Structure formats: C-alpha cells, structure tokens
Amino acid sequence: MIDLFSKELRGISTFLKIYYREIVVLTSAVLFPVLSKYHLVWNQWFSSLLYYTVLPVLVIVFLLRRSPLDFGLRFGNCSLWGFHVLIACVVGFPLLYIASRCPSLQSYYEMEQFILWQYALITTLIIFAWEFLFRGFMLFGLKERLGQVSILIQMVPFVLLHIGKPELETISTVVMGMYLGYVAYRSNSFWPAFIIHLFINISFVTFVNML
C-alpha cells in the first residue's frame, strides 16, 4: 500500500513537472472566465481586462517566467495576416448585413440608445481582452508542445462562453473560433484575430441598430 502510494505520488510529481506550462495555461484559461462570471469587478469592460488580460500577463511573467510578447503580442507576419483581415472584412461585410436581419439576433442586440463611438470604445477593450486570452495566452501557451492542436483547444472555451447568446451566433463561434485561432497561429500574432473579431462585432451591431 505504501509503495503504491509513493509510486502514484512520484507519477503525479513527474506529470506536473513535464506539463507544468500546459497545466498553468489551461488552468488559468478556464479559471479566469469562471471567476469573471461570478465576480464582476466594477463593470464588464474592466472585468474583461482584469480577468482576460491583466491576470494572464501576471501568470506569464511570474509563473511561466516568459515575456508577454511571446504570447501573440508581436505583430508577426503582417503580410499574411493582412491578407486574412482583408478577405474577412470583404466577405464578412455583406454576410453580417444579412445576419443582422435575423429576428433572434436583432432582438438580442437592439439597444434603446446606441451611440456608435461609445459602443466601439467599450467593445474594443472587451474584445482585446477576449482575444488575448484565447488567441494569445492560450494559443501560444500551448503551441510549443501541442502545435496546431492548440487551435482546436482554444476554440472550446471560446464557444462555451457564448452560451446564453442567440443559438445561431453560438454555433457560428465553432467555425470562427477555429478560423481566428488558425490565423493567429499561422501569422504568429493575436492581432489579426482581434481586428477581425472587432470588425465583425461592431459592423453587426451597427447594422442592427442603425439600418
């Protein structure tokens, strides 16, 4: 019994040492969104920045002992991601307008007072935080060991966080989560995912409330 207990302890210890980085990244990437749901700090945009950007950066610096720049904050291959951003915007613009006519999406995103600049500012902060957590911290935190599988892994919590939103939107995040992860992975930067996600959100909400 004692020998078995000691053997299992050594096994657990070895597992923790070998996969330390992946354990820290995955635990943080799951824990921080959960905390943000149960413990709102001040308002939505501040909580998003705190839980999805500030805390992950602290984890990177103090637990992983790496530079935050290694987690997608560099500009990477600008020519490659510039191509993806251009295509996504050109193709997405008419599709977003069509989707904005969907009654279930309209009822969810209609606002009594829609001020574009104010909405754009707040949304920029929130989406920056979301994208850094998934296409920055999580993707690049897992990329070194797991390679392209990290694209699929980061998509899962991204989709789950959309539960409660309209069904069509939640389902679409499966594809978008993989695509944004792929673009970030290929271009070695989270910035294209941030720009594409921001474009989609602001364009769509503007169509719903101003057209």
mmCIF file of C-alpha atoms in Angstrom:
data_model
loop_
_atom_site.group_PDB
_atom_site.id
_atom_site.type_symbol
_atom_site.label_atom_id
_atom_site.label_comp_id
_atom_site.label_asym_id
_atom_site.label_seq_id
_atom_site.Cartn_x
_atom_site.Cartn_y
_atom_site.Cartn_z
ATOM 1 C CA MET A 1 0.000 0.000 0.000
ATOM 2 C CA ILE A 2 2.764 2.433 0.970
ATOM 3 C CA ASP A 3 4.773 1.520 -2.128
ATOM 4 C CA LEU A 4 1.746 2.096 -4.342
ATOM 5 C CA PHE A 5 1.067 5.448 -2.675
ATOM 6 C CA SER A 6 4.693 6.521 -3.169
ATOM 7 C CA LYS A 7 4.640 5.383 -6.784
ATOM 8 C CA GLU A 8 1.490 7.387 -7.512
ATOM 9 C CA LEU A 9 2.932 10.475 -5.823
ATOM 10 C CA ARG A 10 6.041 10.210 -7.983
ATOM 11 C CA GLY A 11 3.844 9.779 -11.039
ATOM 12 C CA ILE A 12 1.840 12.891 -10.201
ATOM 13 C CA SER A 13 5.031 14.839 -9.482
ATOM 14 C CA THR A 14 6.544 13.795 -12.803
ATOM 15 C CA PHE A 15 3.356 14.714 -14.649
ATOM 16 C CA LEU A 16 3.294 18.178 -13.055
ATOM 17 C CA LYS A 17 6.944 18.802 -13.932
ATOM 18 C CA ILE A 18 6.674 17.656 -17.536
ATOM 19 C CA TYR A 19 3.445 19.501 -18.306
ATOM 20 C CA TYR A 20 3.874 22.461 -15.954
ATOM 21 C CA ARG A 21 3.401 25.098 -18.644
ATOM 22 C CA GLU A 22 0.347 23.439 -20.173
ATOM 23 C CA ILE A 23 -1.225 22.901 -16.747
ATOM 24 C CA VAL A 24 -0.720 26.537 -15.783
ATOM 25 C CA VAL A 25 -2.073 27.841 -19.099
ATOM 26 C CA LEU A 26 -5.138 25.587 -19.244
ATOM 27 C CA THR A 27 -5.992 26.029 -15.572
ATOM 28 C CA SER A 28 -5.735 29.805 -15.870
ATOM 29 C CA ALA A 29 -7.672 29.911 -19.151
ATOM 30 C CA VAL A 30 -10.543 28.005 -17.523
ATOM 31 C CA LEU A 31 -10.388 29.612 -14.081
ATOM 32 C CA PHE A 32 -10.305 33.271 -15.125
ATOM 33 C CA PRO A 33 -13.514 33.176 -17.243
ATOM 34 C CA VAL A 34 -15.284 31.318 -14.419
ATOM 35 C CA LEU A 35 -14.198 33.966 -11.923
ATOM 36 C CA SER A 36 -15.331 36.717 -14.284
ATOM 37 C CA LYS A 37 -18.825 35.197 -14.379
ATOM 38 C CA TYR A 38 -19.156 35.011 -10.599
ATOM 39 C CA HIS A 39 -17.199 38.098 -9.554
ATOM 40 C CA LEU A 40 -17.833 41.134 -11.732
ATOM 41 C CA VAL A 41 -15.367 43.894 -10.900
ATOM 42 C CA TRP A 42 -16.819 47.365 -11.489
ATOM 43 C CA ASN A 43 -18.246 46.777 -14.983
ATOM 44 C CA GLN A 44 -17.966 44.435 -17.957
ATOM 45 C CA TRP A 45 -15.066 46.050 -19.779
ATOM 46 C CA PHE A 46 -12.980 46.473 -16.626
ATOM 47 C CA SER A 47 -13.645 42.879 -15.558
ATOM 48 C CA SER A 48 -12.726 41.637 -19.031
ATOM 49 C CA LEU A 49 -9.406 43.472 -18.968
ATOM 50 C CA LEU A 50 -8.684 42.255 -15.443
ATOM 51 C CA TYR A 51 -9.550 38.580 -15.867
ATOM 52 C CA TYR A 52 -8.632 38.100 -19.524
ATOM 53 C CA THR A 53 -5.554 40.310 -19.864
ATOM 54 C CA VAL A 54 -4.032 41.533 -16.597
ATOM 55 C CA LEU A 55 -4.190 38.208 -14.737
ATOM 56 C CA PRO A 56 -2.889 36.169 -17.705
ATOM 57 C CA VAL A 57 0.017 38.607 -18.084
ATOM 58 C CA LEU A 58 0.835 38.164 -14.392
ATOM 59 C CA VAL A 59 0.753 34.389 -14.888
ATOM 60 C CA ILE A 60 3.093 34.695 -17.879
ATOM 61 C CA VAL A 61 5.584 36.857 -16.001
ATOM 62 C CA PHE A 62 5.576 35.273 -12.548
ATOM 63 C CA LEU A 63 4.593 31.618 -13.090
ATOM 64 C CA LEU A 64 5.850 30.925 -16.600
ATOM 65 C CA ARG A 65 8.706 33.443 -16.430
ATOM 66 C CA ARG A 66 8.280 34.469 -20.035
ATOM 67 C CA SER A 67 7.722 37.721 -21.866
ATOM 68 C CA PRO A 68 4.090 38.593 -22.694
ATOM 69 C CA LEU A 69 5.354 39.396 -26.197
ATOM 70 C CA ASP A 70 5.882 35.656 -26.708
ATOM 71 C CA PHE A 71 2.133 35.141 -26.359
ATOM 72 C CA GLY A 72 0.963 36.712 -29.595
ATOM 73 C CA LEU A 73 1.537 40.385 -28.833
ATOM 74 C CA ARG A 74 4.189 40.764 -31.515
ATOM 75 C CA PHE A 75 2.959 41.785 -34.971
ATOM 76 C CA GLY A 76 4.262 38.584 -36.544
ATOM 77 C CA ASN A 77 3.779 38.011 -40.275
ATOM 78 C CA CYS A 78 1.920 41.212 -41.173
ATOM 79 C CA SER A 79 1.611 40.444 -44.880
ATOM 80 C CA LEU A 80 -0.055 37.103 -44.160
ATOM 81 C CA TRP A 81 -2.468 38.324 -41.523
ATOM 82 C CA GLY A 82 -3.181 41.487 -43.511
ATOM 83 C CA PHE A 83 -4.447 39.233 -46.307
ATOM 84 C CA HIS A 84 -6.732 37.358 -43.905
ATOM 85 C CA VAL A 85 -8.072 40.590 -42.413
ATOM 86 C CA LEU A 86 -8.833 41.989 -45.873
ATOM 87 C CA ILE A 87 -10.611 38.828 -47.040
ATOM 88 C CA ALA A 88 -12.558 38.506 -43.777
ATOM 89 C CA CYS A 89 -13.778 42.100 -43.995
ATOM 90 C CA VAL A 90 -14.724 41.973 -47.683
ATOM 91 C CA VAL A 91 -16.512 38.623 -47.429
ATOM 92 C CA GLY A 92 -17.935 39.272 -43.981
ATOM 93 C CA PHE A 93 -19.483 42.692 -44.661
ATOM 94 C CA PRO A 94 -22.476 41.526 -46.755
ATOM 95 C CA LEU A 95 -22.882 38.355 -44.680
ATOM 96 C CA LEU A 96 -23.058 40.411 -41.496
ATOM 97 C CA TYR A 97 -25.743 42.627 -43.009
ATOM 98 C CA ILE A 98 -27.807 39.580 -43.968
ATOM 99 C CA ALA A 99 -27.373 38.083 -40.495
ATOM 100 C CA SER A 100 -28.400 41.370 -38.883
ATOM 101 C CA ARG A 101 -31.885 40.911 -40.382
ATOM 102 C CA CYS A 102 -32.383 37.717 -38.356
ATOM 103 C CA PRO A 103 -35.134 38.380 -35.751
ATOM 104 C CA SER A 104 -33.472 36.442 -32.919
ATOM 105 C CA LEU A 105 -30.204 38.308 -33.391
ATOM 106 C CA GLN A 106 -31.965 41.648 -33.750
ATOM 107 C CA SER A 107 -33.910 41.228 -30.518
ATOM 108 C CA TYR A 108 -30.725 40.343 -28.624
ATOM 109 C CA TYR A 109 -28.561 43.189 -29.949
ATOM 110 C CA GLU A 110 -31.081 46.011 -30.301
ATOM 111 C CA MET A 111 -30.338 48.917 -27.964
ATOM 112 C CA GLU A 112 -32.593 51.758 -26.869
ATOM 113 C CA GLN A 113 -29.736 54.236 -27.055
ATOM 114 C CA PHE A 114 -26.963 53.268 -29.449
ATOM 115 C CA ILE A 115 -24.008 55.655 -29.554
ATOM 116 C CA LEU A 116 -21.523 54.251 -32.047
ATOM 117 C CA TRP A 117 -18.295 55.777 -30.721
ATOM 118 C CA GLN A 118 -19.133 54.819 -27.147
ATOM 119 C CA TYR A 119 -20.051 51.268 -28.099
ATOM 120 C CA ALA A 120 -16.937 50.937 -30.282
ATOM 121 C CA LEU A 121 -14.648 52.098 -27.471
ATOM 122 C CA ILE A 122 -16.055 49.706 -24.866
ATOM 123 C CA THR A 123 -16.215 46.828 -27.345
ATOM 124 C CA THR A 124 -12.592 47.376 -28.383
ATOM 125 C CA LEU A 125 -11.456 46.919 -24.785
ATOM 126 C CA ILE A 126 -13.610 43.829 -24.235
ATOM 127 C CA ILE A 127 -12.644 42.098 -27.480
ATOM 128 C CA PHE A 128 -8.966 42.900 -26.948
ATOM 129 C CA ALA A 129 -9.206 41.106 -23.613
ATOM 130 C CA TRP A 130 -11.115 38.122 -25.031
ATOM 131 C CA GLU A 131 -8.741 37.718 -27.958
ATOM 132 C CA PHE A 132 -5.646 37.954 -25.799
ATOM 133 C CA LEU A 133 -6.928 35.200 -23.511
ATOM 134 C CA PHE A 134 -7.847 32.761 -26.295
ATOM 135 C CA ARG A 135 -5.751 33.651 -29.351
ATOM 136 C CA GLY A 136 -2.860 34.996 -27.289
ATOM 137 C CA PHE A 137 -2.317 33.470 -23.861
ATOM 138 C CA MET A 138 -3.994 30.115 -24.501
ATOM 139 C CA LEU A 139 -2.993 29.509 -28.124
ATOM 140 C CA PHE A 140 0.654 30.490 -27.751
ATOM 141 C CA GLY A 141 0.889 28.955 -24.310
ATOM 142 C CA LEU A 142 0.013 25.555 -25.789
ATOM 143 C CA LYS A 143 1.559 25.968 -29.238
ATOM 144 C CA GLU A 144 5.101 24.957 -28.289
ATOM 145 C CA ARG A 145 4.164 21.437 -27.182
ATOM 146 C CA LEU A 146 0.819 20.785 -28.888
ATOM 147 C CA GLY A 147 1.355 22.515 -32.229
ATOM 148 C CA GLN A 148 -1.767 23.025 -34.343
ATOM 149 C CA VAL A 149 -3.898 21.084 -31.863
ATOM 150 C CA SER A 150 -3.775 24.266 -29.763
ATOM 151 C CA ILE A 151 -6.069 25.847 -32.373
ATOM 152 C CA LEU A 152 -8.793 23.340 -31.524
ATOM 153 C CA ILE A 153 -8.258 23.505 -27.778
ATOM 154 C CA GLN A 154 -8.585 27.297 -27.543
ATOM 155 C CA MET A 155 -11.794 27.143 -29.571
ATOM 156 C CA VAL A 156 -13.646 25.104 -26.916
ATOM 157 C CA PRO A 157 -13.842 27.642 -24.036
ATOM 158 C CA PHE A 158 -14.386 30.432 -26.579
ATOM 159 C CA VAL A 159 -17.551 28.682 -27.776
ATOM 160 C CA LEU A 160 -18.716 27.827 -24.252
ATOM 161 C CA LEU A 161 -18.529 31.480 -23.211
ATOM 162 C CA HIS A 162 -21.096 32.275 -25.918
ATOM 163 C CA ILE A 163 -23.729 30.018 -24.364
ATOM 164 C CA GLY A 164 -26.691 32.221 -23.495
ATOM 165 C CA LYS A 165 -26.369 34.247 -26.678
ATOM 166 C CA PRO A 166 -28.547 33.513 -29.742
ATOM 167 C CA GLU A 167 -28.213 29.935 -30.984
ATOM 168 C CA LEU A 168 -27.055 30.945 -34.468
ATOM 169 C CA GLU A 169 -24.250 33.064 -33.038
ATOM 170 C CA THR A 170 -23.106 30.391 -30.597
ATOM 171 C CA ILE A 171 -22.955 27.744 -33.318
ATOM 172 C CA SER A 172 -21.047 30.099 -35.623
ATOM 173 C CA THR A 173 -18.343 30.582 -32.988
ATOM 174 C CA VAL A 174 -17.223 26.978 -33.526
ATOM 175 C CA VAL A 175 -16.074 27.894 -37.032
ATOM 176 C CA MET A 176 -14.949 31.404 -36.114
ATOM 177 C CA GLY A 177 -13.031 30.188 -33.080
ATOM 178 C CA MET A 178 -11.060 27.761 -35.236
ATOM 179 C CA TYR A 179 -10.534 30.308 -38.015
ATOM 180 C CA LEU A 180 -9.326 33.056 -35.699
ATOM 181 C CA GLY A 181 -7.057 30.565 -33.975
ATOM 182 C CA TYR A 182 -5.674 29.397 -37.317
ATOM 183 C CA VAL A 183 -4.938 32.944 -38.479
ATOM 184 C CA ALA A 184 -3.226 33.804 -35.193
ATOM 185 C CA TYR A 185 -1.224 30.562 -35.295
ATOM 186 C CA ARG A 186 -0.102 30.995 -38.906
ATOM 187 C CA SER A 187 0.790 34.659 -38.571
ATOM 188 C CA ASN A 188 2.371 34.224 -35.121
ATOM 189 C CA SER A 189 0.285 37.087 -33.749
ATOM 190 C CA PHE A 190 -3.050 37.582 -31.997
ATOM 191 C CA TRP A 191 -3.580 40.970 -33.680
ATOM 192 C CA PRO A 192 -5.399 39.730 -36.823
ATOM 193 C CA ALA A 193 -7.855 37.753 -34.693
ATOM 194 C CA PHE A 194 -8.510 40.881 -32.630
ATOM 195 C CA ILE A 195 -9.068 43.061 -35.713
ATOM 196 C CA ILE A 196 -11.365 40.537 -37.435
ATOM 197 C CA HIS A 197 -13.398 39.891 -34.280
ATOM 198 C CA LEU A 198 -13.728 43.631 -33.636
ATOM 199 C CA PHE A 199 -14.825 44.282 -37.214
ATOM 200 C CA ILE A 200 -17.470 41.553 -37.025
ATOM 201 C CA ASN A 201 -18.916 42.771 -33.739
ATOM 202 C CA ILE A 202 -19.042 46.493 -34.441
ATOM 203 C CA SER A 203 -20.289 46.077 -38.021
ATOM 204 C CA PHE A 204 -23.030 43.676 -36.997
ATOM 205 C CA VAL A 205 -24.298 45.720 -34.045
ATOM 206 C CA THR A 206 -24.214 48.874 -36.180
ATOM 207 C CA PHE A 207 -26.323 47.165 -38.857
ATOM 208 C CA VAL A 208 -28.850 46.081 -36.231
ATOM 209 C CA ASN A 209 -29.190 49.482 -34.594
ATOM 210 C CA MET A 210 -28.666 51.978 -37.412
ATOM 211 C CA LEU A 211 -30.075 50.354 -40.569
#
